[in-house]
Amino acid sequence: MNFQQTSECFRNMNFLNDKFTDTRIPSALSNEENKLLEESVEAKMKELSSLQLDIVENMDRIQMLDDHQKLVQDELATIQ
């Protein structure tokens, strides 16, 4: 899998829109331990989403820098 395919793969992933994401227990049935676990899971899901966005942004930056490097190398080859 090349860089472009990897980048597209991460863009197409969206963990928060998964159909199995909403697994919360109704509040009438939850005890304190379950409520704390649900809060922890929600916080981790938000963190996961944020990290996923960071990955996509970093992959875009890498692609831009790679493109720029190719242009600079082509220009350098033309000058020499």
PDB file of C-alpha atoms in Angstrom, residues 5-14 52 55-56:
ATOM      1  CA  GLN A   5      -3.671   4.676  -0.525  1.00  0.00           C
ATOM      2  CA  THR A   6      -2.775   4.865   3.155  1.00  0.00           C
ATOM      3  CA  SER A   7      -3.870   8.488   3.297  1.00  0.00           C
ATOM      4  CA  GLU A   8      -7.214   7.655   1.670  1.00  0.00           C
ATOM      5  CA  CYS A   9      -7.663   4.731   4.042  1.00  0.00           C
ATOM      6  CA  PHE A  10      -7.353   7.011   7.087  1.00  0.00           C
ATOM      7  CA  ARG A  11      -9.629   9.621   5.529  1.00  0.00           C
ATOM      8  CA  ASN A  12     -12.344   7.037   4.949  1.00  0.00           C
ATOM      9  CA  MET A  13     -12.181   5.747   8.524  1.00  0.00           C
ATOM     10  CA  ASN A  14     -14.569   7.356  10.910  1.00  0.00           C
ATOM     11  CA  GLN A  52      -7.415  10.279  13.479  1.00  0.00           C
ATOM     12  CA  ILE A  55      -3.002  11.555  11.220  1.00  0.00           C
ATOM     13  CA  VAL A  56      -4.850  12.804   8.146  1.00  0.00           C
TER      14      VAL A  56
END
